[in-house]
PDB file of C-alpha atoms in Angstrom:
ATOM      1  CA  MET Z   1      -0.511   0.115  -0.035  1.00 33.00           C
ATOM      2  CA  LYS Z   2       1.066   3.417  -0.691  1.00 33.00           C
ATOM      3  CA  LYS Z   3       2.386   5.918   1.949  1.00 34.00           C
ATOM      4  CA  LEU Z   4      -0.500   7.909   2.657  1.00 33.00           C
ATOM      5  CA  LEU Z   5      -0.245  11.451   4.257  1.00 29.00           C
ATOM      6  CA  GLY Z   6      -2.585  13.906   4.739  1.00 30.00           C
ATOM      7  CA  ILE Z   7      -2.494  17.380   6.102  1.00 27.00           C
ATOM      8  CA  LEU Z   8      -5.924  17.546   8.717  1.00 30.00           C
ATOM      9  CA  VAL Z   9      -6.607  21.002  10.070  1.00 29.00           C
ATOM     10  CA  LEU Z  10      -9.233  19.795  12.071  1.00 32.00           C
ATOM     11  CA  GLY Z  11     -11.354  22.035  14.328  1.00 32.00           C
ATOM     12  CA  LEU Z  12     -14.298  19.893  15.865  1.00 32.00           C
ATOM     13  CA  LEU Z  13     -14.549  22.884  18.231  1.00 29.00           C
ATOM     14  CA  LEU Z  14     -17.296  25.290  18.584  1.00 27.00           C
ATOM     15  CA  ILE Z  15     -17.561  28.188  16.414  1.00 27.00           C
ATOM     16  CA  PRO Z  16     -16.438  30.992  16.902  1.00 29.00           C
ATOM     17  CA  THR Z  17     -13.757  30.228  18.337  1.00 32.00           C
ATOM     18  CA  LEU Z  18     -11.067  27.757  17.041  1.00 36.00           C
ATOM     19  CA  ALA Z  19      -8.211  27.784  19.439  1.00 41.00           C
ATOM     20  CA  MET Z  20      -6.458  25.033  21.386  1.00 43.00           C
ATOM     21  CA  SER Z  21      -4.049  25.522  23.794  1.00 58.00           C
ATOM     22  CA  GLY Z  22      -1.429  22.280  23.987  1.00 81.00           C
ATOM     23  CA  THR Z  23      -0.496  18.888  23.978  1.00 85.00           C
ATOM     24  CA  PHE Z  24      -0.675  16.794  27.500  1.00 86.00           C
ATOM     25  CA  LYS Z  25      -0.330  12.828  28.155  1.00 86.00           C
ATOM     26  CA  ASP Z  26      -2.917  11.627  30.802  1.00 86.00           C
ATOM     27  CA  GLU Z  27      -2.503   9.659  33.398  1.00 88.00           C
ATOM     28  CA  GLU Z  28      -1.959   6.008  31.474  1.00 84.00           C
ATOM     29  CA  GLY Z  29       0.271   7.848  28.933  1.00 83.00           C
ATOM     30  CA  LYS Z  30      -2.404   8.187  26.232  1.00 82.00           C
ATOM     31  CA  PHE Z  31      -1.495  11.730  23.702  1.00 84.00           C
ATOM     32  CA  GLY Z  32      -4.320  14.407  24.215  1.00 87.00           C
ATOM     33  CA  LEU Z  33      -4.497  17.731  23.235  1.00 86.00           C
ATOM     34  CA  LYS Z  34      -6.069  20.589  25.256  1.00 87.00           C
ATOM     35  CA  THR Z  35      -8.702  22.858  23.848  1.00 80.00           C
ATOM     36  CA  LYS Z  36     -10.161  26.081  25.594  1.00 76.00           C
ATOM     37  CA  LYS Z  37     -13.269  27.882  24.698  1.00 69.00           C
ATOM     38  CA  SER Z  38     -15.059  25.333  22.733  1.00 71.00           C
ATOM     39  CA  GLY Z  39     -17.357  23.282  24.570  1.00 74.00           C
ATOM     40  CA  PHE Z  40     -14.587  19.980  24.826  1.00 81.00           C
ATOM     41  CA  LYS Z  41     -12.067  20.260  27.317  1.00 84.00           C
ATOM     42  CA  PHE Z  42      -9.531  17.907  25.435  1.00 86.00           C
ATOM     43  CA  HIS Z  43      -9.392  15.750  22.727  1.00 85.00           C
ATOM     44  CA  LEU Z  44      -7.324  11.965  23.384  1.00 84.00           C
ATOM     45  CA  ASN Z  45      -5.956   9.470  21.696  1.00 83.00           C
ATOM     46  CA  PHE Z  46      -7.402   6.439  23.105  1.00 78.00           C
ATOM     47  CA  MET Z  47      -5.488   3.642  21.108  1.00 79.00           C
ATOM     48  CA  ASP Z  48      -2.028   5.377  20.689  1.00 79.00           C
ATOM     49  CA  HIS Z  49       0.304   6.597  17.748  1.00 82.00           C
ATOM     50  CA  ASN Z  50       3.634   6.707  16.342  1.00 85.00           C
ATOM     51  CA  ASP Z  51       5.544  10.156  16.905  1.00 85.00           C
ATOM     52  CA  TYR Z  52       5.223  10.879  13.197  1.00 88.00           C
ATOM     53  CA  ASN Z  53       1.434   9.991  13.141  1.00 88.00           C
ATOM     54  CA  PHE Z  54       0.324  13.343  14.731  1.00 85.00           C
ATOM     55  CA  GLN Z  55       1.889  16.948  15.170  1.00 86.00           C
ATOM     56  CA  TYR Z  56       0.759  20.300  16.525  1.00 84.00           C
ATOM     57  CA  ILE Z  57       2.002  22.613  14.741  1.00 88.00           C
ATOM     58  CA  LYS Z  58       2.592  26.458  15.015  1.00 90.00           C
ATOM     59  CA  ASP Z  59       2.169  28.183  11.868  1.00 91.00           C
ATOM     60  CA  LYS Z  60      -0.681  30.842  10.857  1.00 90.00           C
ATOM     61  CA  THR Z  61      -0.093  30.636   7.219  1.00 91.00           C
ATOM     62  CA  LYS Z  62      -1.040  27.349   7.245  1.00 87.00           C
ATOM     63  CA  ALA Z  63      -3.918  27.112  10.151  1.00 86.00           C
ATOM     64  CA  ARG Z  64      -7.149  28.557   8.671  1.00 82.00           C
ATOM     65  CA  ALA Z  65      -7.935  29.817  12.345  1.00 80.00           C
ATOM     66  CA  GLY Z  66      -5.648  30.998  14.675  1.00 82.00           C
ATOM     67  CA  LYS Z  67      -1.983  29.870  14.571  1.00 86.00           C
ATOM     68  CA  TYR Z  68      -2.391  26.404  15.175  1.00 85.00           C
ATOM     69  CA  PHE Z  69      -3.019  23.407  12.865  1.00 85.00           C
ATOM     70  CA  GLN Z  70      -2.972  19.615  13.471  1.00 85.00           C
ATOM     71  CA  ARG Z  71      -0.903  17.127  10.923  1.00 87.00           C
ATOM     72  CA  PHE Z  72      -1.759  13.544  10.611  1.00 87.00           C
ATOM     73  CA  GLU Z  73       0.360  11.220   8.796  1.00 87.00           C
ATOM     74  CA  VAL Z  74      -0.684   7.478   8.417  1.00 86.00           C
ATOM     75  CA  ARG Z  75       1.511   5.362   7.201  1.00 87.00           C
ATOM     76  CA  ASP Z  76       1.523   1.309   6.021  1.00 85.00           C
ATOM     77  CA  GLY Z  77       1.384  -0.844   9.151  1.00 86.00           C
ATOM     78  CA  ASP Z  78       0.143   1.931  11.521  1.00 88.00           C
ATOM     79  CA  CYS Z  79      -2.171  -0.233  13.066  1.00 86.00           C
ATOM     80  CA  PHE Z  80      -3.163   0.128  16.829  1.00 85.00           C
ATOM     81  CA  GLY Z  81      -6.014  -1.519  19.312  1.00 81.00           C
ATOM     82  CA  ASP Z  82      -7.272  -1.323  22.658  1.00 79.00           C
ATOM     83  CA  GLU Z  83      -9.130  -3.607  25.389  1.00 81.00           C
ATOM     84  CA  GLY Z  84     -11.904  -3.887  22.650  1.00 81.00           C
ATOM     85  CA  TRP Z  85     -10.424  -3.504  18.969  1.00 82.00           C
ATOM     86  CA  SER Z  86      -7.229  -4.262  17.179  1.00 86.00           C
ATOM     87  CA  ASP Z  87      -6.565  -2.398  13.624  1.00 86.00           C
ATOM     88  CA  CYS Z  88      -4.225  -4.809  13.058  1.00 86.00           C
ATOM     89  CA  ASP Z  89      -6.267  -7.916  13.606  1.00 89.00           C
ATOM     90  CA  THR Z  90      -8.802  -6.087  10.739  1.00 84.00           C
ATOM     91  CA  ASN Z  91      -6.548  -4.736   8.518  1.00 82.00           C
ATOM     92  CA  ARG Z  92      -7.059  -1.332   9.246  1.00 83.00           C
ATOM     93  CA  GLU Z  93      -4.804   1.885   9.811  1.00 85.00           C
ATOM     94  CA  ARG Z  94      -5.289   4.927  11.639  1.00 84.00           C
ATOM     95  CA  VAL Z  95      -4.731   7.849  13.827  1.00 85.00           C
ATOM     96  CA  GLU Z  96      -7.712   9.463  15.702  1.00 82.00           C
ATOM     97  CA  PHE Z  97      -8.953  11.299  18.807  1.00 82.00           C
ATOM     98  CA  SER Z  98     -11.811  11.163  20.855  1.00 82.00           C
ATOM     99  CA  THR Z  99     -13.370  14.390  22.491  1.00 82.00           C
ATOM    100  CA  ARG Z 100     -14.360  15.267  26.127  1.00 82.00           C
ATOM    101  CA  PRO Z 101     -16.698  15.463  27.733  1.00 79.00           C
ATOM    102  CA  GLU Z 102     -18.948  13.954  25.196  1.00 76.00           C
ATOM    103  CA  GLN Z 103     -21.924  15.967  23.775  1.00 71.00           C
ATOM    104  CA  ARG Z 104     -25.156  14.647  23.568  1.00 70.00           C
ATOM    105  CA  PRO Z 105     -27.986  15.743  20.953  1.00 66.00           C
ATOM    106  CA  LYS Z 106     -29.644  18.809  22.262  1.00 72.00           C
ATOM    107  CA  LYS Z 107     -30.650  21.812  20.523  1.00 72.00           C
ATOM    108  CA  ASN Z 108     -28.427  23.237  17.679  1.00 72.00           C
ATOM    109  CA  GLN Z 109     -24.504  22.575  17.616  1.00 71.00           C
ATOM    110  CA  CYS Z 110     -21.999  23.823  15.396  1.00 72.00           C
ATOM    111  CA  TYR Z 111     -18.662  22.106  14.239  1.00 70.00           C
ATOM    112  CA  GLY Z 112     -15.641  23.731  12.307  1.00 70.00           C
ATOM    113  CA  TYR Z 113     -13.871  21.275  10.420  1.00 69.00           C
ATOM    114  CA  SER Z 114     -11.197  21.989   7.925  1.00 77.00           C
ATOM    115  CA  LEU Z 115      -9.304  19.635   5.903  1.00 81.00           C
ATOM    116  CA  MET Z 116      -5.819  20.222   3.641  1.00 81.00           C
ATOM    117  CA  LEU Z 117      -4.142  17.377   2.064  1.00 84.00           C
ATOM    118  CA  SER Z 118      -0.893  16.756   0.396  1.00 84.00           C
ATOM    119  CA  LYS Z 119      -0.173  17.221  -3.106  1.00 86.00           C
ATOM    120  CA  ASP Z 120       1.159  13.649  -2.736  1.00 87.00           C
ATOM    121  CA  PHE Z 121      -1.891  12.214  -0.902  1.00 86.00           C
ATOM    122  CA  ILE Z 122      -3.324   8.980  -2.348  1.00 84.00           C
ATOM    123  CA  ASP Z 123      -6.347   7.349  -1.700  1.00 83.00           C
ATOM    124  CA  THR Z 124      -6.256   3.679  -1.239  1.00 76.00           C
ATOM    125  CA  HIS Z 125      -8.833   2.422  -3.789  1.00 75.00           C
ATOM    126  CA  PRO Z 126     -10.685  -0.105  -3.257  1.00 76.00           C
ATOM    127  CA  THR Z 127     -10.825   0.720   0.505  1.00 76.00           C
ATOM    128  CA  ASN Z 128     -12.425   3.875   2.035  1.00 77.00           C
ATOM    129  CA  THR Z 129     -10.004   6.578   3.548  1.00 85.00           C
ATOM    130  CA  SER Z 130     -11.546   8.290   5.931  1.00 85.00           C
ATOM    131  CA  LEU Z 131     -10.342  11.891   6.740  1.00 86.00           C
ATOM    132  CA  GLY Z 132     -12.435  12.524   9.393  1.00 84.00           C
ATOM    133  CA  GLN Z 133     -16.023  11.920  11.629  1.00 83.00           C
ATOM    134  CA  VAL Z 134     -17.858  13.483  13.881  1.00 80.00           C
ATOM    135  CA  HIS Z 135     -19.713  10.991  16.931  1.00 76.00           C
ATOM    136  CA  GLN Z 136     -22.122  11.663  18.921  1.00 73.00           C
ATOM    137  CA  LYS Z 137     -23.405   9.808  22.014  1.00 73.00           C
ATOM    138  CA  GLY Z 138     -27.014   9.330  21.868  1.00 71.00           C
ATOM    139  CA  GLY Z 139     -26.481   9.458  17.733  1.00 71.00           C
ATOM    140  CA  PRO Z 140     -27.437   6.506  14.912  1.00 72.00           C
ATOM    141  CA  THR Z 141     -27.215   2.929  16.118  1.00 77.00           C
ATOM    142  CA  GLY Z 142     -27.256  -0.466  14.229  1.00 78.00           C
ATOM    143  CA  THR Z 143     -25.186  -3.257  12.696  1.00 77.00           C
ATOM    144  CA  ALA Z 144     -23.084  -3.680  10.026  1.00 74.00           C
ATOM    145  CA  GLY Z 145     -21.477  -7.354   9.314  1.00 76.00           C
ATOM    146  CA  GLY Z 146     -23.179  -8.787  12.239  1.00 79.00           C
ATOM    147  CA  LEU Z 147     -21.292  -6.274  14.568  1.00 73.00           C
ATOM    148  CA  ALA Z 148     -22.587  -3.379  16.458  1.00 76.00           C
ATOM    149  CA  SER Z 149     -22.160  -0.077  14.578  1.00 76.00           C
ATOM    150  CA  PHE Z 150     -22.201   3.426  15.651  1.00 77.00           C
ATOM    151  CA  PRO Z 151     -22.126   5.565  12.551  1.00 75.00           C
ATOM    152  CA  PRO Z 152     -21.203   9.127  12.314  1.00 78.00           C
ATOM    153  CA  LEU Z 153     -23.312  11.849  12.179  1.00 75.00           C
ATOM    154  CA  ILE Z 154     -20.846  13.754   9.941  1.00 79.00           C
ATOM    155  CA  GLN Z 155     -18.247  11.479   7.845  1.00 84.00           C
ATOM    156  CA  ILE Z 156     -15.725  12.751   5.318  1.00 87.00           C
ATOM    157  CA  ASP Z 157     -13.835   9.678   3.109  1.00 87.00           C
ATOM    158  CA  ALA Z 158     -11.469   9.692   0.026  1.00 87.00           C
ATOM    159  CA  ARG Z 159     -12.455   7.215  -2.747  1.00 86.00           C
ATOM    160  CA  GLN Z 160     -11.441   7.267  -6.519  1.00 85.00           C
ATOM    161  CA  GLY Z 161      -9.610  10.367  -6.090  1.00 83.00           C
ATOM    162  CA  TYR Z 162     -12.995  12.676  -4.839  1.00 84.00           C
ATOM    163  CA  LEU Z 163     -14.049  13.815  -1.335  1.00 84.00           C
ATOM    164  CA  PHE Z 164     -16.917  12.220   0.073  1.00 84.00           C
ATOM    165  CA  PHE Z 165     -19.545  14.042   2.532  1.00 79.00           C
ATOM    166  CA  ASN Z 166     -21.677  11.620   3.824  1.00 71.00           C
ATOM    167  CA  TRP Z 167     -23.911  13.947   5.395  1.00 64.00           C
ATOM    168  CA  HIS Z 168     -27.644  13.312   4.229  1.00 42.00           C
ATOM    169  CA  GLU Z 169     -28.240  16.821   2.627  1.00 44.00           C
ATOM    170  CA  LEU Z 170     -25.698  19.651   1.953  1.00 47.00           C
ATOM    171  CA  SER Z 171     -25.808  23.457   1.276  1.00 52.00           C
ATOM    172  CA  GLY Z 172     -23.289  26.479   1.096  1.00 54.00           C
ATOM    173  CA  SER Z 173     -20.147  26.618  -1.044  1.00 56.00           C
ATOM    174  CA  ALA Z 174     -17.422  24.431  -1.871  1.00 52.00           C
ATOM    175  CA  THR Z 175     -15.230  25.651   0.787  1.00 55.00           C
ATOM    176  CA  ASN Z 176     -18.298  26.336   3.351  1.00 58.00           C
ATOM    177  CA  VAL Z 177     -20.407  23.079   3.441  1.00 58.00           C
ATOM    178  CA  ILE Z 178     -23.346  23.888   5.738  1.00 59.00           C
ATOM    179  CA  ASP Z 179     -25.911  20.763   6.495  1.00 54.00           C
ATOM    180  CA  GLU Z 180     -29.456  22.451   7.413  1.00 55.00           C
ATOM    181  CA  SER Z 181     -31.568  19.648   7.877  1.00 49.00           C
TER     182      SER Z 181
END
């Protein structure tokens, strides 16, 4: 499989402020990113990662909002797991963060989410390359392949050279997509 490289400018933060305040390791040694003015306290990587998989970079020329952006890089063989799941056993590669506190669906909530892919980015047809997703406690549930499934409310995939926004109805512009349902 070819090297996957994506620069992900990610703001899973409540608008209008997309500010981050630094990295940390929790009591179990898990890598995290503190947030401020977002409705979340932090984002935590529950499965582990290699040093090159995630960088928190100060460069306001590349950051869409603020001074910092997050850079994710996934290479062939970058699989991780936890007590309930193994990407290595299921032929998957990923780096991801989960937010705390979890937000239950109530009233309107706004999320900012920006992506910038490197010029040498290649998606890995015929598999899906998920570039980001938003899950929510109390959101959709079901089964997939006989296993419990908790599909995201929002998912952005790269397939066959195109980006797919897996939402039910979209409006806005090419640079500012809005779900008005």
